Amino acid sequence: MHEGNIQSSETEPVSSSLWRDAWIKLSKNRLALFGLFILLTLILVSLLTPIIAPYGYEEQNLALGATAPSSTHLLGTDIFGRDMLTRIMYGGRVSLMVGFVATSVALVIGITWGAIAGFFGGRLDAIMMRIVDALYALPFMIFIILLMVVFGRNIYLLFLAIGAVEWLTMARIVRSQVMSIRNQEFIEAAYSIGLSRWLIIKKHIIPNTIGPVIVYTTLTIPSVMLLEAFLSFLGLGIQPPQSSWGLLINYGVETMEEYPWLLIFPGIALSLTLFALNFLGDGLRDALDPRASKD
Amino acid sequence: MLKFLLSRIAQAIPVLLVVVTATFFIVHAAPGGPFSADKAVPPEVIEALEAQYKLDQPVWRQYISYLGDILSGDFGPSFKYPGRSVNELIMAGIPITAELAFYAMLVALGLGVLSGVGAAMRPNTLQDYAPMTLAMIGICMPSFLLGPLLVLVFGIELEMVPVSGWGDIPGDKILPSITLGTGYAAYIARLSRGGMLEILSQDFIRTARAKGLSESTVIIKHALKGGLIPVIAFLGPAFAGLLAGSFVVETIFQIPGIGRFYVQAAFNRDYTLILGMTIFLSTLIIIFNLISDLISIWLNPKLRDEISNG
């Protein structure tokens, strides 16, 4: 325990300067900062939606019908006279929630799997990674559709199904990172001064894997949101009365000839979010993980 | 090399078996039988139907007989299209989807490789930033948004191209191919830029330039082969993505390919059709991943040596 304290006081300044370096690099990347700004705004708006939304979520005005953007309805109304801004805000809540929750599922499975395989190595590693290889070969998109069809279009199932798809790459990244760190000299040094295995994992292995994990997480969220929107667009994802951007785009397509704004505004919301998250992810990769290849 | 090929094929077989087994039991775990939606059907009719589709037997026996059937290439009858077999429906859709995927791939490779290689030749200039920003937009613009927007602008407002169908009116293949191909063009542009940048920084390129070869010879004869390896490796997964993308594109443009069949089968709860198509599509995807792996190994001498040395 005593050695652990010494160790932590020594690593502290090093790790904080890693983060400071990363922040300096990131803050020079305007697109990434823009992405961060959009993401934070979205999170804030989503949290506050029930308070700041200009109208009620299901508030209909059949007499009004579909109207173009105006001063009373900034983004217009749909065919039931529902305010589009309000609907996009509520849809964004669901889209973001799917993005974060499903990514968390993928994170937990992927990190655990990858860390165990990488740290223990040997036969266990070979078996675990062979399983990952085999799962990679499965066409998951088709499986998710199948699950949604068979077991009903349930949002929790959607979280699980998407999370179960996305963990594979995370497991590979964490494993290779853990393996490369495990064999480095400073780990040997840590063993030699008598640190326990647990402390080494906690103090050295995990902090050193966190950069690529953050980067990959930032890039997973948009791909999860895209997957959800894709399924909802086909009518196989989020179901009414809940709404998501994919579902709003689906409705928008049906009436796009007469009321194009019903397609364009949810489309902008989704694209802008994906754009922001991808730029942030790219920026974080440059800042935190300079060796990673840009693909 | 042959040994490697055989071992990869041997690996694919258990994966396929998992696909078949998982799909079969997921579909059979579905709440409610396939005929439960039809109201007011006399019980004896349901019994007759269930006997016809072997639903009256225990699940494991159905599974064994299904395995036997698909080994002989027979996916059985469709539940919802009476008198038509799943094989017929797949065969009707495949040529159309294959053509769509082929054109989309042409769009993707043409646009992607040209802009990616162009960007890598002049990194950090306008020739780099402009296509790479466009590529980012392409990645962030899902096909189910791009397709309707293209229809809105070029089909409805400008009336330049037909907005639906496949092979009925001249020009109706343009929008679906572009819609499906654009996202992959964007990925390919990024991949080929990255691959080319890495190759162009290597010594043998400097040697080639030093001996006075023209820039186009350096690029075409020396750099492209290595620089495009990441693109080749991407083609397998891209193919899987194209199939999934065809679900959306065929739905938007009302193209009678397998993607649209699959989505309709999903809505109709046509269990045998879903089961058959899932297995069929999975097999295709696994085969294409295998082919793209083999090509990228064949192109990359380092990997090739590793494999032949065991």
XYZ file of C-alpha atoms in Angstrom:
605
model
C 0.000 0.000 0.000
C 2.818 2.344 0.936
C 4.642 1.752 -2.337
C 1.382 2.373 -4.166
C 1.187 5.854 -2.713
C 4.708 6.688 -3.737
C 3.976 5.405 -7.197
C 0.826 7.424 -7.592
C 2.468 10.652 -6.489
C 5.136 10.046 -9.102
C 2.801 9.267 -11.972
C 0.379 12.104 -11.266
C 2.297 14.984 -12.872
C 3.193 12.849 -15.892
C -0.378 11.913 -16.640
C -1.674 15.435 -16.106
C 0.861 16.771 -18.574
C -0.288 14.177 -21.089
C -3.788 15.591 -20.744
C -2.537 19.156 -20.885
C -0.568 18.398 -24.055
C -3.616 16.767 -25.547
C -5.790 19.733 -24.666
C -3.304 22.177 -26.204
C -3.249 20.133 -29.402
C -7.006 19.802 -29.460
C -7.601 23.484 -28.856
C -5.557 24.300 -31.953
C -7.850 22.110 -34.062
C -10.761 24.412 -34.899
C -12.954 21.731 -36.448
C -12.571 19.509 -33.400
C -13.415 22.413 -31.089
C -16.452 23.143 -33.219
C -17.423 19.491 -32.845
C -16.982 19.643 -29.086
C -19.076 22.811 -28.929
C -21.908 21.230 -30.965
C -21.826 18.093 -28.842
C -21.943 19.996 -25.541
C -24.770 22.189 -26.845
C -26.710 19.106 -27.919
C -26.268 17.432 -24.557
C -27.372 20.577 -22.776
C -30.407 21.051 -25.025
C -31.365 17.402 -24.634
C -31.202 17.626 -20.854
C -33.274 20.801 -20.795
C -35.748 19.860 -23.537
C -38.773 19.370 -21.276
C -38.192 22.891 -19.899
C -37.142 24.854 -22.960
C -39.144 23.157 -25.733
C -41.503 25.807 -27.139
C -44.493 23.442 -27.427
C -45.666 20.122 -26.020
C -44.315 17.010 -27.670
C -47.709 15.662 -28.751
C -49.398 19.041 -28.990
C -51.423 18.880 -32.201
C -53.099 21.661 -34.095
C -55.031 19.950 -36.860
C -56.564 23.220 -38.038
C -53.066 24.614 -38.605
C -51.652 21.575 -40.435
C -48.240 21.699 -42.056
C -46.812 25.203 -42.197
C -43.467 26.495 -43.392
C -41.021 27.948 -40.837
C -42.360 31.132 -39.295
C -41.843 33.281 -36.229
C -44.271 31.223 -34.129
C -42.918 27.870 -35.349
C -39.245 28.421 -36.122
C -38.844 25.155 -38.037
C -42.443 24.902 -39.237
C -45.041 22.305 -38.294
C -45.866 18.819 -39.534
C -49.141 17.652 -41.048
C -50.722 17.402 -37.599
C -49.670 20.945 -36.786
C -47.004 19.743 -34.331
C -44.045 22.063 -33.842
C -40.988 20.653 -35.650
C -38.422 22.314 -33.389
C -40.015 20.599 -30.398
C -40.143 17.268 -32.190
C -36.539 17.521 -33.311
C -35.481 18.331 -29.742
C -37.309 15.306 -28.357
C -36.070 13.133 -31.219
C -32.523 14.261 -30.482
C -32.896 13.138 -26.877
C -33.675 9.607 -28.036
C -30.974 9.591 -30.736
C -28.322 10.821 -28.310
C -29.462 8.416 -25.625
C -29.196 5.479 -28.008
C -25.752 6.733 -29.022
C -24.482 6.987 -25.451
C -26.139 3.948 -23.923
C -25.305 1.533 -26.741
C -21.750 2.842 -26.834
C -21.463 2.294 -23.079
C -22.603 -1.292 -23.517
C -19.936 -1.726 -26.203
C -17.332 -0.044 -23.971
C -17.941 -2.256 -20.962
C -17.889 -5.505 -22.929
C -15.006 -4.454 -25.166
C -12.689 -3.143 -22.453
C -13.240 -6.115 -20.176
C -12.766 -8.612 -22.962
C -9.736 -6.873 -24.452
C -8.027 -6.209 -21.123
C -8.371 -9.810 -19.954
C -7.139 -11.200 -23.256
C -4.263 -8.759 -23.467
C -3.105 -8.993 -19.862
C -3.152 -12.757 -19.472
C -2.113 -13.556 -23.037
C -1.267 -17.091 -24.027
C -3.940 -19.622 -24.781
C -6.739 -17.622 -23.141
C -5.890 -14.689 -25.400
C -5.840 -16.914 -28.475
C -9.266 -18.345 -27.705
C -10.819 -14.991 -26.843
C -9.491 -13.308 -29.952
C -10.523 -16.184 -32.172
C -14.064 -15.642 -30.891
C -13.806 -11.969 -31.803
C -12.562 -12.894 -35.287
C -15.459 -15.273 -35.763
C -17.981 -12.654 -34.622
C -16.442 -10.128 -37.002
C -17.405 -12.378 -39.863
C -21.077 -12.299 -38.874
C -23.222 -9.848 -40.791
C -24.557 -8.008 -37.758
C -26.726 -5.503 -39.527
C -28.872 -8.343 -40.764
C -28.931 -9.877 -37.309
C -30.107 -6.675 -35.679
C -32.931 -6.415 -38.178
C -33.810 -10.023 -37.471
C -33.831 -9.451 -33.697
C -35.979 -6.351 -34.025
C -38.461 -8.172 -36.249
C -38.715 -11.252 -34.106
C -38.754 -9.774 -30.610
C -40.597 -6.570 -31.340
C -39.173 -3.127 -31.756
C -38.072 -2.521 -28.232
C -35.671 0.300 -27.377
C -33.776 -1.720 -24.749
C -33.255 -4.536 -27.199
C -31.967 -1.931 -29.623
C -29.388 -0.734 -27.060
C -28.228 -4.266 -26.438
C -28.180 -5.334 -30.056
C -26.187 -2.310 -31.198
C -23.870 -2.509 -28.202
C -23.253 -6.171 -28.881
C -22.154 -5.308 -32.396
C -19.843 -2.453 -31.613
C -17.716 -3.988 -28.851
C -15.548 -6.077 -31.146
C -13.293 -3.312 -32.393
C -12.997 -1.921 -28.876
C -11.829 -5.311 -27.608
C -9.157 -5.462 -30.301
C -7.911 -1.959 -29.598
C -7.725 -2.474 -25.836
C -6.036 -5.841 -26.212
C -3.288 -4.645 -28.516
C -2.728 -1.606 -26.314
C -2.545 -3.696 -23.145
C -0.178 -6.169 -24.776
C 2.226 -3.507 -25.937
C 2.272 -1.849 -22.510
C 2.520 -5.089 -20.562
C 5.925 -5.852 -22.031
C 7.456 -2.436 -21.599
C 10.311 -1.764 -19.236
C 8.460 0.531 -16.869
C 6.065 -2.296 -16.071
C 8.999 -4.544 -15.300
C 10.366 -1.747 -13.128
C 7.038 -1.504 -11.338
C 7.109 -5.246 -10.636
C 10.692 -4.984 -9.428
C 9.831 -2.396 -6.772
C 7.159 -4.793 -5.524
C 3.904 -3.365 -6.844
C 0.992 -5.754 -6.843
C -0.497 -6.883 -10.117
C -3.750 -5.064 -9.370
C -1.947 -1.782 -8.732
C -0.025 -2.194 -11.965
C -3.240 -2.712 -13.890
C -4.866 0.217 -12.163
C -1.992 2.668 -12.185
C -0.151 1.837 -15.369
C -2.099 -0.333 -17.756
C -5.507 1.344 -17.643
C -4.274 4.956 -17.809
C -2.177 4.058 -20.830
C -5.066 2.489 -22.708
C -7.426 5.349 -22.069
C -6.339 7.552 -24.958
C -7.260 5.162 -27.770
C -10.391 4.155 -25.855
C -11.614 7.745 -25.672
C -10.827 8.253 -29.331
C -12.622 5.138 -30.406
C -15.591 5.890 -28.150
C -16.008 9.288 -29.757
C -16.035 7.618 -33.153
C -18.396 4.836 -32.044
C -21.138 7.185 -30.869
C -21.838 8.578 -34.352
C -21.778 5.146 -35.953
C -24.256 3.901 -33.345
C -26.502 6.911 -33.919
C -26.326 6.257 -37.635
C -27.294 2.637 -37.115
C -30.261 3.644 -34.979
C -31.372 6.225 -37.562
C -30.998 3.625 -40.301
C -33.199 1.136 -38.461
C -35.732 3.778 -37.493
C -35.841 4.975 -41.078
C -36.765 1.480 -42.205
C -39.421 1.403 -39.479
C -37.489 -1.237 -37.544
C -35.998 0.928 -34.797
C -37.617 3.469 -32.499
C -41.407 3.240 -32.609
C -44.003 5.988 -32.182
C -45.003 7.645 -29.893
C -41.264 7.846 -29.187
C -39.365 9.680 -31.831
C -35.842 9.888 -33.138
C -34.162 11.733 -35.955
C -34.214 8.649 -38.163
C -37.961 8.328 -37.669
C -38.514 12.042 -38.348
C -36.528 11.689 -41.588
C -38.682 8.695 -42.469
C -41.848 10.811 -42.011
C -40.203 13.702 -43.838
C -39.526 11.581 -46.915
C -43.207 10.703 -47.258
C -44.234 14.333 -47.627
C -41.057 15.886 -48.986
C -42.637 17.065 -52.239
C -45.171 19.271 -50.474
C -43.358 20.035 -47.220
C -39.589 19.717 -47.781
C -38.731 21.281 -44.415
C -40.068 18.195 -42.655
C -37.203 16.270 -44.266
C -34.520 18.942 -44.301
C -34.479 20.023 -40.648
C -34.210 16.571 -39.032
C -31.683 15.738 -41.753
C -29.572 18.754 -40.811
C -29.815 17.860 -37.126
C -28.584 14.309 -37.733
C -25.849 15.213 -40.221
C -24.549 18.084 -38.138
C -24.304 15.856 -35.075
C -22.521 13.087 -36.961
C -20.234 15.700 -38.486
C -19.408 17.216 -35.101
C -18.711 13.867 -33.441
C -16.512 12.663 -36.295
C -14.441 15.842 -36.262
C -14.103 15.666 -32.504
C -13.018 12.038 -32.770
C -10.459 12.842 -35.455
C -9.141 15.735 -33.393
C -8.900 13.602 -30.260
C -7.056 10.932 -32.227
C -4.468 13.451 -33.371
C -4.167 14.799 -29.834
C -4.190 11.607 -27.764
C -2.976 8.895 -30.047
C -0.516 10.309 -32.533
C 0.699 6.905 -33.661
C -2.707 5.662 -34.741
C -3.120 5.551 -38.489
C -5.814 7.748 -39.889
C -8.228 5.616 -41.819
C -0.667 -20.036 -49.570
C -2.938 -22.966 -50.358
C -2.697 -24.053 -46.745
C -3.727 -20.579 -45.652
C -6.636 -20.563 -48.073
C -7.852 -23.912 -46.794
C -7.552 -22.846 -43.167
C -9.546 -19.681 -43.860
C -12.248 -21.703 -45.565
C -12.235 -24.109 -42.625
C -12.715 -21.119 -40.301
C -15.661 -19.873 -42.335
C -17.602 -23.112 -41.966
C -18.242 -22.924 -38.193
C -19.155 -19.249 -38.591
C -21.746 -20.207 -41.170
C -23.066 -22.947 -38.949
C -23.424 -20.401 -36.126
C -25.295 -18.082 -38.503
C -27.695 -20.818 -39.563
C -28.257 -22.079 -36.025
C -28.672 -18.654 -34.444
C -30.997 -17.440 -37.177
C -33.082 -20.582 -37.040
C -33.595 -20.491 -33.295
C -34.154 -16.731 -33.139
C -36.872 -17.040 -35.741
C -38.404 -20.008 -33.972
C -38.353 -18.221 -30.633
C -40.613 -15.578 -32.144
C -43.748 -15.010 -30.131
C -46.789 -16.072 -32.142
C -46.707 -18.391 -35.089
C -46.523 -17.105 -38.638
C -50.229 -17.774 -39.170
C -51.464 -16.247 -35.930
C -52.076 -12.865 -37.568
C -54.646 -14.242 -40.001
C -57.939 -13.886 -38.231
C -60.829 -16.335 -38.338
C -58.963 -19.196 -39.944
C -60.526 -22.553 -39.019
C -58.258 -24.640 -36.784
C -58.089 -27.496 -39.274
C -56.741 -25.099 -41.916
C -54.038 -23.924 -39.513
C -53.198 -27.523 -38.742
C -52.928 -28.328 -42.426
C -50.717 -25.297 -43.005
C -48.513 -26.167 -40.053
C -48.146 -29.709 -41.319
C -47.263 -28.397 -44.751
C -44.509 -26.185 -43.281
C -43.481 -28.926 -40.805
C -44.355 -26.657 -37.857
C -46.126 -29.522 -36.060
C -42.843 -31.355 -35.495
C -40.490 -30.707 -32.564
C -38.083 -27.814 -33.108
C -34.923 -29.940 -33.169
C -36.384 -32.118 -35.893
C -37.321 -29.043 -37.889
C -33.766 -27.808 -37.420
C -32.197 -31.028 -38.658
C -34.452 -31.197 -41.674
C -33.822 -27.498 -42.409
C -30.063 -28.080 -42.265
C -30.483 -30.929 -44.703
C -32.584 -28.768 -46.999
C -30.161 -25.850 -47.135
C -27.225 -28.179 -47.715
C -29.005 -29.229 -50.873
C -29.609 -25.553 -51.650
C -33.320 -25.507 -50.893
C -34.604 -22.718 -48.651
C -38.167 -23.998 -48.723
C -41.427 -22.236 -49.559
C -42.243 -18.642 -48.645
C -44.867 -18.205 -45.941
C -46.461 -15.124 -47.390
C -46.067 -15.484 -51.127
C -48.090 -18.645 -51.698
C -46.686 -20.996 -54.273
C -43.314 -19.265 -54.492
C -40.132 -20.665 -53.024
C -37.560 -18.602 -51.165
C -35.037 -19.641 -53.827
C -37.200 -18.132 -56.567
C -37.574 -14.865 -54.691
C -33.838 -14.615 -54.020
C -33.004 -15.441 -57.612
C -35.449 -12.818 -58.837
C -33.867 -10.130 -56.655
C -30.190 -10.971 -56.916
C -29.433 -9.782 -60.481
C -31.005 -6.396 -59.739
C -29.217 -5.885 -56.435
C -25.948 -7.102 -57.939
C -26.240 -4.583 -60.754
C -27.049 -1.789 -58.324
C -24.126 -2.748 -56.076
C -21.814 -2.920 -59.104
C -22.686 0.589 -60.293
C -22.472 1.907 -56.754
C -19.021 0.369 -56.405
C -17.953 1.999 -59.680
C -19.113 5.362 -58.335
C -17.362 4.717 -55.031
C -14.046 3.573 -56.504
C -13.970 6.161 -59.276
C -14.742 9.132 -57.080
C -12.921 7.824 -54.032
C -9.604 6.770 -55.541
C -9.324 9.825 -57.795
C -9.938 12.329 -55.021
C -7.924 10.388 -52.447
C -4.856 10.016 -54.652
C -5.201 13.620 -55.797
C -5.311 14.760 -52.174
C -2.243 12.703 -51.251
C -0.227 14.191 -54.119
C -0.618 17.689 -52.722
C -1.190 17.246 -48.984
C -2.367 20.248 -46.966
C -3.385 22.270 -49.986
C -6.809 23.061 -51.372
C -6.558 19.900 -53.498
C -6.357 17.987 -50.209
C -8.788 19.917 -48.011
C -11.633 20.314 -50.489
C -12.153 16.616 -51.316
C -11.460 15.532 -47.728
C -14.068 17.906 -46.329
C -16.492 16.673 -48.974
C -15.611 13.108 -47.966
C -16.425 13.910 -44.345
C -19.776 15.290 -45.452
C -20.303 12.140 -47.524
C -19.625 9.967 -44.485
C -21.963 11.992 -42.304
C -24.745 12.089 -44.872
C -26.520 8.753 -44.576
C -27.975 7.233 -47.741
C -31.511 7.518 -46.409
C -31.038 11.277 -46.280
C -28.902 11.712 -49.401
C -31.304 9.672 -51.556
C -34.441 11.693 -50.786
C -32.491 14.963 -51.101
C -31.179 13.940 -54.537
C -34.712 12.966 -55.553
C -36.017 16.293 -54.311
C -33.431 18.374 -56.168
C -32.648 16.447 -59.374
C -35.860 14.465 -59.738
C -38.631 16.757 -58.582
C -37.314 20.332 -58.791
C -35.036 20.069 -61.853
C -36.826 17.076 -63.417
C -33.520 15.815 -64.809
C -33.750 12.133 -63.846
C -36.483 9.622 -63.013
C -37.122 9.218 -59.292
C -37.997 5.528 -59.004
C -37.857 2.156 -60.689
C -35.032 0.139 -62.154
C -34.560 -0.355 -65.895
C -38.035 0.961 -66.802
C -37.120 4.454 -67.993
C -33.661 5.451 -69.282
C -31.668 7.114 -66.537
C -33.527 5.632 -63.590
C -30.388 3.791 -62.477
C -28.418 7.010 -61.964
C -29.791 8.280 -58.652
C -29.835 4.921 -56.832
C -26.237 4.187 -57.851
C -25.018 7.599 -56.719
C -26.993 7.372 -53.479
C -25.560 3.996 -52.604
C -22.022 4.738 -53.812
C -21.351 8.147 -52.292
C -20.782 7.097 -48.698
C -18.261 4.485 -49.807
C -16.578 6.960 -52.141
C -15.970 9.058 -49.049
C -14.418 6.199 -47.073
C -12.333 5.115 -50.051
C -11.095 8.665 -50.550
C -9.859 8.792 -46.952
C -8.329 5.325 -47.123
C -6.535 5.907 -50.414
C -5.246 9.276 -49.213
C -3.824 7.680 -46.069
C -2.349 4.727 -47.937
C -0.798 6.901 -50.622
C 0.685 9.354 -48.120
C 2.402 6.497 -46.333
C 3.804 4.993 -49.547
C 4.893 8.337 -50.978
C 7.047 9.001 -47.918
C 9.076 5.832 -48.434
C 12.585 5.510 -49.778
C 11.801 3.616 -52.956
C 9.595 6.491 -54.075
C 12.430 8.924 -53.448
C 14.688 6.628 -55.506
C 12.148 6.539 -58.309
C 11.939 10.316 -58.312
C 15.702 10.668 -58.062
C 16.266 8.625 -61.179
C 14.154 11.149 -63.027
C 10.840 9.373 -63.493
C 7.902 11.645 -64.155
C 5.501 12.178 -61.264
C 2.704 10.337 -63.060
C 4.933 7.289 -63.605
C 5.962 7.351 -59.960
C 2.332 7.426 -58.875
C 0.907 4.955 -61.365
C 3.717 2.393 -61.592
C 5.157 2.511 -58.078
C 2.893 4.073 -55.506
C -0.618 2.974 -56.460
C -0.142 -0.742 -55.883
C 0.948 -0.313 -52.282
C -1.087 2.781 -51.586
C -4.360 1.140 -52.448
C -3.935 -1.896 -50.174
C -6.136 -0.312 -47.483
C -8.812 0.252 -50.127
C -8.725 -3.398 -51.200
C -8.982 -4.516 -47.591
C -11.995 -2.238 -47.215
C -13.828 -3.747 -50.191
C -15.009 -6.822 -48.277
C -16.663 -4.868 -45.462
C -17.852 -2.335 -48.044
C -19.652 -5.072 -49.867
C -21.485 -6.045 -46.689
C -22.344 -2.384 -46.232
C -23.595 -2.127 -49.807
C -25.990 -4.993 -49.181
C -27.308 -3.306 -46.035
C -27.434 -0.009 -47.922
C -29.463 -1.687 -50.633
C -32.224 -2.174 -48.027
C -32.632 1.574 -47.838
C -31.889 2.527 -51.437
C -34.170 -0.120 -52.881
C -36.928 0.975 -50.523
C -36.543 4.658 -51.431
C -36.381 4.086 -55.186
C -38.813 1.139 -55.274
C -36.322 -1.251 -56.838
C -37.388 -4.904 -56.737
C -34.046 -6.260 -55.449
C -33.266 -8.495 -52.483
C -32.855 -5.524 -50.126
C -36.476 -4.521 -50.630
C -37.601 -8.148 -50.357
C -35.776 -8.426 -47.064
C -37.388 -5.331 -45.586
C -40.802 -6.454 -46.813
C -40.229 -9.929 -45.432
C -39.367 -8.298 -42.122
C -42.625 -6.372 -42.113
C -44.687 -9.338 -43.299
C -43.054 -11.615 -40.735
C -42.383 -14.008 -43.569
C -40.214 -16.267 -41.443
C -38.946 -18.689 -44.071
C -38.045 -15.822 -46.371
C -36.165 -13.970 -43.604
C -34.414 -17.140 -42.560
C -33.391 -18.036 -46.094
C -32.271 -14.536 -46.985
C -30.294 -14.074 -43.776
C -28.381 -17.253 -44.439
C -27.906 -16.417 -48.098
C -26.709 -12.850 -47.452
C -24.437 -13.951 -44.604
C -22.803 -16.522 -46.833
C -22.244 -13.917 -49.528
C -20.711 -11.498 -47.041
C -18.404 -14.131 -45.579
C -17.250 -15.129 -49.059
C -16.569 -11.538 -50.043
C -14.606 -10.870 -46.861
C -12.526 -13.937 -47.620
C -11.842 -12.798 -51.189
C -10.884 -9.293 -50.116
C -8.531 -10.726 -47.451
C -6.886 -12.950 -50.036
C -6.417 -10.097 -52.501
C -4.890 -7.828 -49.892
C -2.460 -10.576 -48.851
C -1.566 -11.209 -52.467
C -0.883 -7.496 -52.966
C 1.152 -7.072 -49.791
C 4.504 -8.899 -50.008
C 5.163 -8.529 -46.265
C 1.997 -10.390 -45.318
C 2.617 -12.895 -48.100
C 6.030 -13.797 -46.693
C 4.656 -14.085 -43.173
C 2.091 -16.605 -44.366
C 4.366 -18.729 -46.519
C 6.909 -18.856 -43.677
C 4.143 -20.062 -41.374
